[in-house]
Amino acid sequence: MDANQFIVMNGKELVFEPGETILDVARRNGIDIPTLCYLKGASPTGACRICLVEVEGARNLVASCATPAAANMVVRTESPRIREARRLNLELLLASGRHNCLVQEMDLESWADFQLKAMKGQDGGELCPAYGECRLQELAVKYQARPKGLPPTDTVYPVEDVNPFIVRDFSRCILCGRCVQACNEIQVNNAISYGYRGAQSKIVAKGDLPLVNSDCVFCGECVQACPVGALVPKADYGTGRLPLEARKVRTTCPYCGVGCQIRLHVDDGKIVRVTGVQEVGPNYGSLCVKGRFGHDFVNHPDRLKKPLIKDGDRFREATWDEALDLVARRLGEIKEQAGPDALGLFTSARITNEENYLAQKFARAVLGTNNVDHCARL
Amino acid sequence: MTNPIKDIEKARVILITGSNTTENHPVLSSYVKRAVTRYGAKLIVADPRKIRIVRFADIWLRQNLGTDVAWINGMMHVIIREGLYDEEYVNTRTVGLEDLKKTVEKYTPEYVEKITGIPADQLTEAARMYAGAEAASILYAMGITQHISGTDNVKSLANLAMLCGNVGVEGGGVNPLRGQNNVQGACDMGGLPNVYTGYQKVDDLAANTRMAKAWGVKDLPGKPGLTATEMIQKAHEGELKALYIIGENPMVSDPDLNHAEKSLRNLEFLVVQDIFLTETAREADVVLPSVSYAEKDGTFTNTERKVQRVRKALDPPGEARQDWRIIAEISTRMGYAMEYESPEAVMEEIAELTPSYCGIHYDRLETDGIHWPCTGSDHPGTPCLHMDRFTCGLGVFHAIEYREPDELPDGEYPLFLTTGRVMYQYHTGTMTMKSDGLNELAPRCFLEISPQDASRYRLEDGDRVKVASRRGEIEVRAKISEKAVEGTVFLPFHYAAAAANRLTNAALDPTAKIPEYKVCAVRIEKG
Ligand code: SF4
Ligand code: SF4
């Protein structure tokens, strides 16, 4: 390693690799610099100006996500000046749209008190669907941002909900650009971009059309990337349910062979939302429309709930004992009369390894046949 | 896959064939798109349809249906003729080049153009591009395998990759993309007629005795059994009398459905274990309600051989039971006691009996999965196969001649039909069609047809159209699309109400026994 390749961060000498930004070096060394617009895996935009740090010799604060580390750079990541700048930027963001969660008039010192107060005071209907998982809210609390002096902007955008999966509410959009990065650089679906200029700036799909009429494929990458309540899964919209309340279980997507890692958000015995697991492959947080929005079948009323036995040409419900006995008896009889190779078993590409193992063991050791296959070829 | 998914971003050239990647493996397709847009890789797509990923391609080779061996041989012809192959690699790691050379000699680009319709200079350019890359990755899916020449197609792709030294290198490989979440695992676990777990052959005496001993039975059948398609056939003939189907829906997914339907009805006894009353379950004598992925613990193995955890998030509805318990209980009732405490205990038994899964234990899968082969508790797993040598010694070239598909268009059935999937539905729709949102985006079956063919048949977008093959007939709506090329129409196979598989041809690949879903001849008529 070249001896020159050091930067000094908060008084500590840290090695960096060519191409790393100040933020990269900090993250690698466990130094927390708050970010809002920064999206891992995409090129930095420096749009939100929250990750500001001081670099010795530079007149202005710099965005750490977009500034490459350079030899002998001296960086400070926290200082009154930095805090003040971050707070100011947060206040501007809060004032830029309909951020009507309690954070606006908050006077409380701690997050927990704030939570309790909010839960008590707000009625579900009005609550922003991102409540409690909003990055802006979290940072506003941390930095005591209160845009008292700044009047909230009137909202000019109606909510767009004319597609089955994604609600777009631009009155809450802070134009951080994470969704644009997610769509163009991570999924490379190229469905959305910045449109218009200045105060009219807005995220648009194909000349400002609803998503259904654009190239959007409803992968929901943008929804997962949105740090506020501007892009929300439709299933979560207007339910009054707080995202915080769901239990999260990590598992594997049941659809294609990519095997994306997913988190099921479970509330009241139902899957209420699905998110991609950011930390590991193969998907690093990405999902497709099926993996993110296609889980209704699990809680569907048509699910089979009782064993069925055919009586004539109709089914009747049966007890497990009756059904299992019948299966065991009939398979046994046919094996007896016609030999084991008159029996066959289709195992499945849908069930687990453990279940497949037992299925083939059953066919071979119990039925006594190698007539076991699954429909992967089909 | 020989290589992990992440490796795609390291490829300099990517060749995709027979895979509608953006629709069927969307998240994996993003790796391809990023390789192109961010890392400057070149992309070659060989596909009969102008699928979405073609937008990112440098070259789109449009082959006639079922002519894959010909264009792959043609690429190798150019590569050999121009001396572009990796000589050192071929000399040290492979055998059989001489035979291959002899076979591909006649596959000049001009000869190949006549068979495949791919312009000779385009093929030459693609061959140079592929061979010129430091690391080139091949991705393929059912568009390669679902042919009577499916095995030949796969071997031809392997030939091409080996010829250019692309197997066993980062960013390279020959990578089949599995369509269903646990196809890889079902195969690894011995859900096949000829092997136990980890591909240990049932007719290998040592493996056979070892398994018999481990399972505590006197002997195990030593002759490979029937494949799924053969079982359907034997059921038709009355030789197969009982079938136990777990979580599959052959009544929509099988080729030549009319035949499959008769076969299942001919059985003396049919048990179906599933989460819904599927088209297949309706035919059953007994239906056993099982649980969905969200209600069970276990593992799936993905297309890159990575074993990953499935975790229970919900309680099953009603009296539905875990699949593993159902199997164990039937077994116990038939006099063979199967007693496990949990799926984890089953995995311990798998690890014990399967060299490639030997080091797979649940406690190691907590934060991330492991790629098999994983041969011990401290083995890190194997993301990339064949690194220093082929698992089975030297790589063998197979000299392969092109054969025509089983059925070609003629005066009576003048159009080619190919089948596949759409992004918003999955397989036979058992799961996706329970989502109002997905149904809204992909509500019904359609016939994708080129503007040229549409005008020939005087079809407008959305018109009703009858599609008939020698085996059956369905009625769908026409969808005029630039994806389709004149002379070839496409149907998604998801929809039971207009099942594409009433039309498809059940002719099988002689080795893999895969039906030729991707090619048959049809005629259409305004409905
Ligand atoms: S859902 Fe996916 S494709 Fe659609 S705008 Fe969002 S990121 Fe882009
Ligand atoms: S989220 Fe989509 S790409 Fe990922 S495993 Fe599921 S179906 Fe496949």
XYZ file of N, CA and C in Angstrom, chain A residues 41 164-165 185-190 215-218 247 249-261 264 266 269-271 280-284 286-290 293-300 302-310 315 320-321 323-328 330-332 334 338 341-362 364-378, chain B residues 6 24 26-27 30-31 33-34 38 52 55 142 146 178-183 185 187 189-193 195-197 202 215 220-221 223 225-228 231 240-244 246-248 254 269 274-276 281-287 289-290 292-293 295-296 298-299 301-304 306 308-311 313-314 317 319 321 323 326 329-331 333 336 340 343 347 349-350 353 362 367 423-424 426-427 431-432 434-435 437-438 441 512-514 517:
663
model
N -24.534 1.709 -4.559
C -24.539 1.046 -5.848
C -24.834 1.986 -7.014
N -51.905 -0.733 -10.094
C -52.254 -1.603 -8.969
C -51.265 -1.577 -7.792
N -50.068 -1.055 -7.970
C -49.061 -1.301 -6.937
C -48.443 -0.080 -6.257
N -30.097 3.349 -12.640
C -28.763 2.795 -12.431
C -28.762 1.414 -11.785
N -29.752 1.124 -10.958
C -29.757 -0.184 -10.295
C -30.560 -1.181 -11.143
N -31.837 -0.888 -11.406
C -32.646 -1.815 -12.202
C -32.442 -1.602 -13.697
N -31.973 -0.441 -14.050
C -31.811 -0.042 -15.447
C -33.112 -0.253 -16.245
N -34.215 0.209 -15.668
C -35.483 0.162 -16.397
C -35.762 1.484 -17.116
N -35.015 2.500 -16.757
C -35.091 3.793 -17.450
C -36.527 4.288 -17.635
N -42.653 3.119 -19.356
C -41.880 1.879 -19.435
C -41.772 1.173 -18.087
N -42.431 1.711 -17.090
C -42.339 1.141 -15.742
C -42.782 -0.319 -15.740
N -42.026 -1.158 -15.026
C -42.394 -2.573 -14.918
C -42.768 -2.945 -13.477
N -42.988 -1.918 -12.645
C -43.481 -2.125 -11.284
C -42.604 -3.031 -10.442
N -44.001 -7.117 11.963
C -42.886 -7.994 12.305
C -42.214 -8.351 10.985
N -39.795 -10.856 8.720
C -39.186 -12.188 8.669
C -38.416 -12.311 7.362
N -37.176 -12.679 7.479
C -36.359 -12.792 6.277
C -36.500 -14.173 5.664
N -36.716 -14.214 4.352
C -36.849 -15.503 3.683
C -36.436 -15.363 2.223
N -36.788 -16.372 1.411
C -36.375 -16.398 0.012
C -37.610 -16.297 -0.871
N -37.530 -15.514 -1.942
C -38.658 -15.336 -2.859
C -39.128 -16.680 -3.425
N -40.452 -16.886 -3.502
C -40.960 -18.177 -3.974
C -41.104 -18.269 -5.487
N -40.703 -17.285 -6.240
C -40.942 -17.333 -7.694
C -39.760 -17.898 -8.480
N -38.981 -17.060 -9.130
C -38.014 -17.628 -10.085
C -36.746 -18.127 -9.408
N -35.851 -18.670 -10.201
C -34.645 -19.302 -9.675
C -33.546 -18.356 -9.223
N -33.773 -17.057 -9.350
C -32.753 -16.124 -8.867
C -32.647 -16.221 -7.344
N -33.781 -16.455 -6.689
C -33.749 -16.660 -5.240
C -33.476 -15.391 -4.457
N -34.130 -14.307 -4.838
C -33.915 -13.047 -4.140
C -34.248 -13.182 -2.658
N -33.474 -12.497 -1.848
C -33.705 -12.495 -0.406
C -34.714 -11.403 -0.083
N -40.480 -10.376 4.701
C -41.937 -10.305 4.765
C -42.300 -9.460 5.977
N -45.042 -8.676 8.408
C -46.249 -9.393 8.796
C -46.975 -8.636 9.885
N -51.268 -11.532 11.162
C -51.352 -12.781 10.412
C -51.354 -12.618 8.910
N -50.968 -11.438 8.423
C -50.978 -11.217 6.971
C -49.660 -10.599 6.521
N -49.298 -10.895 5.261
C -48.145 -10.215 4.680
C -48.627 -8.853 4.211
N -27.270 -8.600 1.427
C -26.646 -9.756 0.776
C -27.201 -9.977 -0.629
N -26.450 -10.795 -1.385
C -26.878 -11.189 -2.708
C -27.898 -12.293 -2.605
N -28.427 -12.716 -3.709
C -28.080 -12.263 -5.047
C -28.661 -10.899 -5.423
N -29.588 -10.366 -4.636
C -30.320 -9.196 -5.146
C -29.950 -7.867 -4.514
N -29.269 -7.885 -3.373
C -28.888 -6.633 -2.698
C -30.028 -5.616 -2.667
N -32.817 -5.427 -4.501
C -33.689 -5.379 -5.680
C -34.694 -6.530 -5.657
N -35.854 -6.272 -6.241
C -36.833 -7.340 -6.448
C -37.550 -7.049 -7.750
N -38.341 -8.003 -8.230
C -39.176 -7.710 -9.389
C -40.623 -7.609 -8.924
N -41.497 -7.329 -9.842
C -42.904 -7.097 -9.489
C -43.512 -8.292 -8.751
N -43.146 -9.505 -9.154
C -43.737 -10.673 -8.506
C -43.212 -10.811 -7.075
N -44.626 -7.575 -5.069
C -46.069 -7.309 -4.940
C -46.942 -8.546 -5.163
N -46.348 -9.699 -5.425
C -47.155 -10.860 -5.833
C -47.402 -11.891 -4.750
N -47.645 -11.453 -3.515
C -47.772 -12.431 -2.435
C -49.199 -12.613 -1.941
N -50.153 -12.064 -2.682
C -51.560 -12.173 -2.251
C -52.008 -13.619 -2.102
N -51.422 -14.499 -2.873
C -51.886 -15.890 -2.854
C -51.780 -16.526 -1.469
N -50.816 -16.063 -0.692
C -50.601 -16.680 0.621
C -51.840 -16.535 1.501
N -52.416 -15.346 1.505
C -53.586 -15.108 2.348
C -54.908 -15.230 1.592
N -54.872 -15.868 0.437
C -56.070 -15.921 -0.399
C -57.138 -16.848 0.189
N -59.108 -18.812 -1.202
C -59.207 -20.122 -1.860
C -58.195 -21.157 -1.362
N -57.333 -20.765 -0.435
C -56.359 -21.745 0.055
C -57.083 -22.990 0.578
N -56.510 -24.141 0.300
C -57.087 -25.383 0.810
C -56.855 -25.458 2.311
N -57.906 -25.812 3.039
C -57.781 -25.827 4.491
C -58.064 -27.185 5.096
N -58.649 -28.066 4.305
C -58.971 -29.398 4.815
C -58.698 -30.441 3.746
N -58.334 -31.646 4.141
C -58.176 -32.709 3.142
C -59.504 -32.955 2.429
N -59.421 -33.321 1.155
C -60.622 -33.605 0.368
C -60.529 -35.032 -0.187
N -61.674 -35.688 -0.176
C -61.743 -37.019 -0.772
C -62.850 -37.009 -1.810
N -62.575 -37.632 -2.947
C -63.589 -37.612 -3.995
C -64.642 -38.690 -3.761
N -66.035 -33.569 -4.427
C -65.171 -33.690 -3.257
C -65.978 -33.521 -1.987
N -57.841 -35.568 8.563
C -56.505 -35.970 8.136
C -56.323 -37.487 8.258
N -56.801 -38.037 9.367
C -56.614 -39.482 9.566
C -57.242 -40.272 8.436
N -57.967 -39.261 5.384
C -57.290 -39.042 4.108
C -55.950 -39.771 4.052
N -55.197 -39.650 5.116
C -53.871 -40.278 5.114
C -53.985 -41.805 5.089
N -54.941 -42.319 5.833
C -55.144 -43.774 5.821
C -55.497 -44.253 4.423
N -56.373 -43.502 3.784
C -56.808 -43.893 2.446
C -55.623 -43.897 1.468
N -54.827 -42.838 1.530
C -53.673 -42.759 0.630
C -52.727 -43.937 0.889
N -52.413 -44.161 2.156
C -51.477 -45.235 2.492
C -52.021 -46.586 2.029
N -54.351 -47.247 -0.377
C -54.452 -47.410 -1.834
C -53.068 -47.586 -2.463
N -52.105 -46.784 -2.017
C -50.757 -46.936 -2.579
C -50.232 -48.329 -2.269
N -50.492 -48.789 -1.038
C -50.049 -50.128 -0.636
C -50.688 -51.210 -1.503
N -52.039 -50.996 -4.526
C -51.621 -50.985 -5.936
C -50.199 -51.530 -6.063
N -49.804 -54.556 -8.528
C -49.204 -54.266 -9.842
C -47.700 -54.048 -9.778
N -43.374 -50.412 -9.640
C -43.210 -49.500 -10.773
C -44.530 -49.057 -11.400
N -45.626 -49.544 -10.831
C -46.922 -49.013 -11.259
C -47.242 -47.736 -10.489
N -46.322 -47.352 -9.594
C -46.514 -46.139 -8.818
C -45.537 -45.063 -9.283
N -45.926 -43.822 -9.101
C -45.019 -42.733 -9.451
C -45.227 -41.540 -8.541
N -44.213 -40.696 -8.451
C -44.305 -39.516 -7.607
C -43.738 -38.305 -8.344
N -44.527 -37.229 -8.388
C -44.002 -35.953 -8.881
C -43.659 -35.111 -7.669
N -42.392 -34.883 -7.491
C -42.027 -33.942 -6.452
C -41.996 -32.566 -7.106
N -41.473 -31.561 -6.441
C -41.766 -30.229 -6.952
C -40.602 -29.263 -6.851
N -40.539 -28.400 -7.846
C -39.554 -27.316 -7.842
C -40.028 -26.178 -6.950
N -41.202 -26.331 -6.358
C -41.797 -25.291 -5.538
C -41.542 -25.520 -4.059
N -41.324 -26.805 -3.686
C -41.160 -27.090 -2.262
C -39.677 -27.084 -1.889
N -39.398 -27.201 -0.607
C -38.026 -27.010 -0.123
C -37.133 -28.208 -0.457
N -35.857 -28.031 -0.227
C -34.904 -29.129 -0.376
C -35.255 -30.289 0.548
N -35.547 -29.947 1.784
C -35.825 -30.968 2.778
C -37.035 -31.801 2.343
N -38.046 -31.109 1.805
C -39.257 -31.817 1.381
C -38.989 -32.663 0.140
N -38.199 -32.146 -0.763
C -37.829 -32.930 -1.933
C -37.052 -34.180 -1.531
N -36.175 -33.999 -0.577
C -35.385 -35.137 -0.118
C -36.299 -36.229 0.436
N -37.229 -35.810 1.287
C -38.125 -36.805 1.877
C -39.021 -37.437 0.820
N -39.442 -36.642 -0.151
C -40.322 -37.181 -1.191
C -39.610 -38.287 -1.970
N -38.356 -38.044 -2.369
C -37.666 -39.077 -3.140
C -37.282 -40.268 -2.254
N -37.003 -39.993 -1.003
C -36.718 -41.097 -0.087
C -37.956 -41.979 0.050
N -39.111 -41.311 0.159
C -40.368 -42.040 0.274
C -40.605 -42.908 -0.971
N -38.460 -44.085 -3.097
C -37.473 -45.154 -3.284
C -37.507 -46.185 -2.164
N -37.520 -45.703 -0.927
C -37.416 -46.639 0.188
C -38.764 -47.251 0.560
N -39.851 -46.522 0.338
C -41.151 -47.008 0.795
C -41.989 -47.548 -0.368
N -42.171 -46.706 -1.409
C -42.914 -47.223 -2.565
C -42.077 -48.253 -3.317
N -40.758 -48.107 -3.260
C -39.885 -49.064 -3.925
C -39.708 -48.813 -5.409
N -39.841 -47.535 -5.832
C -39.676 -47.240 -7.255
C -38.795 -46.007 -7.450
N -38.110 -45.973 -8.579
C -37.377 -44.757 -8.952
C -38.212 -43.841 -9.836
N -39.483 -44.136 -9.974
C -40.372 -43.250 -10.740
C -40.638 -41.980 -9.944
N -39.633 -41.138 -9.892
C -39.779 -39.880 -9.166
C -39.136 -38.791 -10.014
N -39.873 -37.727 -10.187
C -39.396 -36.642 -11.046
C -40.170 -35.390 -10.652
N -39.739 -34.246 -11.174
C -40.518 -33.025 -10.974
C -40.698 -32.387 -12.347
N -41.436 -31.312 -12.395
C -41.802 -30.762 -13.707
C -40.872 -29.657 -14.186
N -39.622 -29.707 -13.791
C -38.709 -28.617 -14.164
C -38.532 -28.503 -15.659
N -38.703 -29.637 -16.337
C -38.505 -29.598 -17.780
C -39.678 -28.924 -18.462
N -40.745 -28.742 -17.705
C -41.981 -28.303 -18.348
C -42.191 -26.802 -18.176
N -23.355 -12.530 -9.549
C -22.568 -11.298 -9.423
C -21.488 -11.197 -10.507
N -38.416 -12.880 -17.272
C -38.447 -14.108 -16.483
C -37.453 -14.152 -15.334
N -36.061 -11.031 -13.789
C -35.866 -9.580 -13.838
C -34.648 -9.091 -13.050
N -34.479 -9.591 -11.862
C -33.391 -9.060 -11.051
C -32.034 -9.453 -11.647
N -31.013 -7.204 -14.471
C -30.406 -5.931 -14.099
C -28.884 -6.047 -14.054
N -28.390 -7.217 -13.668
C -26.932 -7.415 -13.704
C -26.423 -7.282 -15.139
N -27.910 -5.630 -17.606
C -28.067 -4.249 -18.065
C -26.995 -3.354 -17.453
N -26.661 -3.616 -16.193
C -25.594 -2.811 -15.567
C -24.245 -3.134 -16.191
N -23.024 0.285 -17.343
C -22.060 0.850 -16.406
C -20.639 0.353 -16.635
N -37.252 -7.564 -24.848
C -36.881 -6.269 -24.286
C -35.369 -6.072 -24.118
N -32.936 -4.240 -26.548
C -32.649 -2.807 -26.499
C -31.228 -2.507 -26.040
N -34.980 -21.778 -20.979
C -35.811 -22.791 -21.625
C -35.850 -22.679 -23.153
N -35.983 -26.431 -24.293
C -37.267 -27.030 -24.650
C -37.390 -27.282 -26.149
N -32.563 -20.955 -14.066
C -33.682 -21.819 -13.674
C -34.956 -21.006 -13.535
N -36.023 -21.564 -14.068
C -37.264 -20.809 -14.089
C -37.993 -20.793 -12.769
N -37.862 -21.868 -11.995
C -38.628 -21.935 -10.762
C -37.698 -21.909 -9.566
N -38.244 -21.383 -8.466
C -37.391 -21.092 -7.322
C -36.505 -22.249 -6.889
N -37.037 -23.474 -6.900
C -36.199 -24.550 -6.380
C -35.995 -25.697 -7.361
N -35.926 -25.408 -8.625
C -35.603 -26.457 -9.602
C -34.238 -27.038 -9.280
N -32.675 -27.113 -6.475
C -32.732 -27.924 -5.265
C -33.441 -29.249 -5.490
N -33.521 -31.005 -8.123
C -32.568 -31.893 -8.799
C -31.474 -32.344 -7.826
N -31.583 -32.710 -4.754
C -32.110 -33.598 -3.717
C -32.508 -34.963 -4.253
N -32.290 -35.208 -5.538
C -32.651 -36.503 -6.093
C -34.096 -36.587 -6.526
N -34.694 -35.441 -6.795
C -36.054 -35.460 -7.327
C -36.029 -35.771 -8.811
N -35.293 -36.793 -9.167
C -35.081 -37.208 -10.554
C -35.081 -38.732 -10.582
N -35.445 -39.331 -11.723
C -35.592 -40.786 -11.749
C -34.270 -41.575 -11.682
N -31.144 -40.463 -10.083
C -30.125 -40.147 -9.077
C -30.700 -39.922 -7.684
N -29.835 -40.187 -6.680
C -30.145 -39.780 -5.307
C -29.640 -38.352 -5.127
N -29.535 -37.911 -3.890
C -29.034 -36.551 -3.635
C -27.633 -36.389 -4.207
N -28.517 -44.005 -9.179
C -29.242 -45.128 -8.562
C -28.713 -46.464 -9.069
N -30.818 -45.684 4.867
C -32.272 -45.597 5.042
C -32.840 -46.822 5.759
N -32.807 -51.276 -2.582
C -33.449 -50.175 -3.286
C -33.470 -50.520 -4.764
N -34.503 -50.041 -5.486
C -34.551 -50.328 -6.923
C -33.298 -49.760 -7.606
N -32.718 -49.730 -11.027
C -32.896 -49.316 -12.418
C -33.501 -47.901 -12.414
N -35.777 -44.803 -12.973
C -37.228 -44.823 -13.163
C -37.666 -43.991 -14.357
N -38.939 -43.670 -14.384
C -39.515 -42.911 -15.500
C -39.473 -41.414 -15.212
N -39.295 -40.638 -16.269
C -39.387 -39.184 -16.120
C -40.860 -38.788 -16.052
N -41.115 -37.541 -15.697
C -42.492 -37.073 -15.574
C -43.260 -37.287 -16.882
N -43.981 -40.869 -17.360
C -45.031 -41.353 -16.451
C -46.413 -41.032 -17.011
N -48.866 -47.309 -15.605
C -48.709 -46.583 -14.351
C -50.099 -46.399 -13.771
N -50.284 -46.849 -12.529
C -51.643 -46.897 -11.995
C -51.918 -45.875 -10.900
N -50.867 -45.449 -10.221
C -51.085 -44.473 -9.153
C -50.023 -43.398 -9.214
N -50.453 -42.163 -8.934
C -49.516 -41.052 -8.987
C -49.760 -40.156 -7.774
N -48.653 -39.753 -7.165
C -48.692 -38.854 -6.012
C -47.998 -37.573 -6.472
N -46.981 -33.657 -5.869
C -46.799 -32.626 -4.845
C -46.497 -31.294 -5.514
N -47.380 -30.325 -5.341
C -47.083 -28.955 -5.772
C -46.780 -28.764 -7.244
N -47.303 -29.603 -8.116
C -47.123 -29.368 -9.546
C -48.492 -29.364 -10.203
N -48.156 -29.322 -18.901
C -47.709 -30.377 -19.801
C -47.934 -30.024 -21.269
N -55.491 -44.283 -9.138
C -55.461 -43.495 -7.911
C -54.533 -42.298 -8.082
N -51.297 -29.852 -2.453
C -51.067 -28.497 -2.977
C -51.701 -27.477 -2.052
N -51.487 -26.194 -2.366
C -52.082 -25.154 -1.524
C -53.402 -24.650 -2.108
N -53.649 -24.959 -3.382
C -54.930 -24.598 -4.009
C -55.509 -25.807 -4.728
N -55.358 -30.863 -9.236
C -55.971 -31.355 -8.001
C -57.423 -31.761 -8.224
N -58.118 -31.044 -9.116
C -59.517 -31.381 -9.398
C -59.681 -32.795 -9.905
N -58.638 -33.331 -10.518
C -58.698 -34.690 -11.053
C -58.415 -35.745 -9.988
N -58.001 -35.306 -8.790
C -57.472 -36.241 -7.802
C -58.559 -37.028 -7.073
N -58.157 -38.169 -6.510
C -59.029 -38.930 -5.616
C -58.931 -38.378 -4.207
N -57.718 -37.956 -3.849
C -57.517 -37.354 -2.536
C -56.675 -36.092 -2.708
N -57.104 -35.010 -2.046
C -56.331 -33.767 -2.082
C -55.857 -33.448 -0.666
N -54.087 -30.711 1.746
C -53.751 -29.292 1.812
C -52.393 -29.064 2.469
N -51.484 -28.424 1.758
C -50.166 -28.194 2.316
C -49.946 -26.700 2.508
N -47.784 -22.875 2.190
C -47.009 -22.068 1.245
C -45.629 -21.794 1.829
N -44.766 -21.232 0.991
C -43.392 -20.919 1.417
C -43.382 -20.036 2.671
N -45.139 -20.145 5.174
C -45.575 -20.835 6.394
C -44.639 -21.972 6.758
N -43.471 -22.024 6.093
C -42.592 -23.154 6.384
C -41.134 -22.761 6.578
N -37.159 -24.133 5.946
C -36.441 -25.021 5.049
C -35.393 -24.269 4.274
N -35.021 -24.845 3.118
C -34.059 -24.171 2.243
C -34.484 -24.324 0.789
N -32.516 -23.849 -3.174
C -31.208 -23.665 -3.792
C -31.427 -22.901 -5.094
N -30.799 -21.768 -5.235
C -31.113 -20.936 -6.402
C -30.305 -21.356 -7.626
N -30.472 -20.595 -8.690
C -29.890 -20.982 -9.970
C -28.365 -20.930 -9.954
N -27.789 -20.220 -8.987
C -26.323 -20.189 -8.875
C -25.833 -21.172 -7.809
N -26.803 -21.663 -4.802
C -26.683 -21.097 -3.465
C -27.848 -21.589 -2.614
N -30.206 -21.305 0.357
C -30.658 -20.178 1.168
C -31.856 -20.583 2.026
N -31.978 -19.930 3.158
C -33.023 -20.290 4.098
C -34.403 -19.766 3.683
N -35.395 -20.585 4.004
C -36.797 -20.194 3.927
C -37.269 -20.192 5.372
N -37.950 -19.127 5.792
C -38.332 -19.061 7.201
C -39.831 -18.850 7.364
N -43.118 -17.387 8.472
C -43.559 -16.068 8.895
C -45.004 -16.094 9.393
N -45.764 -17.081 8.918
C -47.195 -17.124 9.222
C -47.614 -18.530 9.640
N -53.169 -21.768 7.056
C -54.611 -21.603 7.207
C -55.268 -22.945 7.535
N -56.516 -26.395 8.480
C -55.796 -27.585 8.917
C -54.615 -27.919 8.007
N -51.197 -28.716 6.395
C -50.032 -29.237 7.101
C -48.752 -29.084 6.305
N -45.608 -29.954 4.240
C -45.394 -31.034 3.266
C -44.559 -32.170 3.857
N -46.588 -34.389 6.020
C -47.554 -35.221 5.295
C -46.843 -36.453 4.733
N -45.975 -38.831 7.441
C -47.106 -39.571 8.013
C -47.615 -40.674 7.090
N -47.611 -40.409 5.790
C -48.014 -41.476 4.866
C -47.008 -42.618 4.969
N -45.750 -42.240 4.992
C -44.694 -43.231 5.077
C -44.865 -44.106 6.323
N -47.493 -44.644 8.012
C -48.678 -45.495 7.875
C -48.427 -46.677 6.949
N -43.144 -47.665 7.251
C -41.766 -47.183 7.328
C -41.794 -45.896 8.142
N -38.883 -37.044 12.163
C -37.939 -35.927 12.220
C -38.543 -34.878 13.119
N -37.400 -29.496 9.874
C -36.659 -29.498 8.601
C -35.143 -29.488 8.832
N -32.190 -31.704 7.027
C -30.983 -31.195 6.383
C -29.733 -31.869 6.942
N -29.530 -34.924 7.834
C -29.445 -36.221 7.153
C -28.956 -36.026 5.709
N -29.439 -34.973 5.057
C -28.990 -34.696 3.684
C -27.481 -34.475 3.671
N -25.441 -37.597 3.825
C -25.486 -38.523 2.687
C -25.059 -37.892 1.365
N -27.895 -25.407 9.068
C -28.703 -24.195 9.242
C -27.947 -23.071 9.949
N -27.024 -15.586 8.050
C -26.974 -14.280 7.385
C -26.887 -14.369 5.872
N -43.846 -11.274 -17.722
C -43.282 -10.861 -16.438
C -44.280 -10.925 -15.294
N -45.548 -10.584 -15.577
C -46.503 -10.425 -14.490
C -47.199 -11.725 -14.082
N -46.679 -16.201 -13.530
C -45.646 -17.172 -13.229
C -46.202 -18.570 -13.456
N -45.524 -19.313 -14.286
C -45.863 -20.702 -14.527
C -47.354 -20.867 -14.789
N -50.172 -19.165 -8.324
C -49.856 -18.137 -7.341
C -50.179 -16.733 -7.862
N -49.645 -16.379 -9.034
C -49.799 -15.000 -9.498
C -51.236 -14.632 -9.826
N -53.727 -15.151 -8.242
C -54.451 -14.787 -7.031
C -54.190 -13.326 -6.671
N -53.437 -12.626 -7.482
C -53.150 -11.219 -7.214
C -53.931 -10.350 -8.187
N -53.671 -7.272 -8.652
C -52.756 -6.339 -9.300
C -52.053 -6.958 -10.490
N -51.527 -8.161 -10.310
C -50.835 -8.823 -11.414
C -51.828 -9.140 -12.532
N -52.438 -6.217 -14.711
C -51.374 -5.911 -15.663
C -51.240 -6.975 -16.757
N -32.792 -35.693 -22.531
C -33.326 -34.978 -21.379
C -34.826 -35.168 -21.219
N -35.492 -35.746 -22.231
C -36.947 -35.968 -22.190
C -37.714 -34.665 -21.994
N -37.197 -33.603 -22.535
C -37.892 -32.328 -22.458
C -38.731 -32.159 -23.722
N -41.586 -27.494 -26.435
C -42.546 -26.399 -26.262
C -42.263 -25.217 -27.166
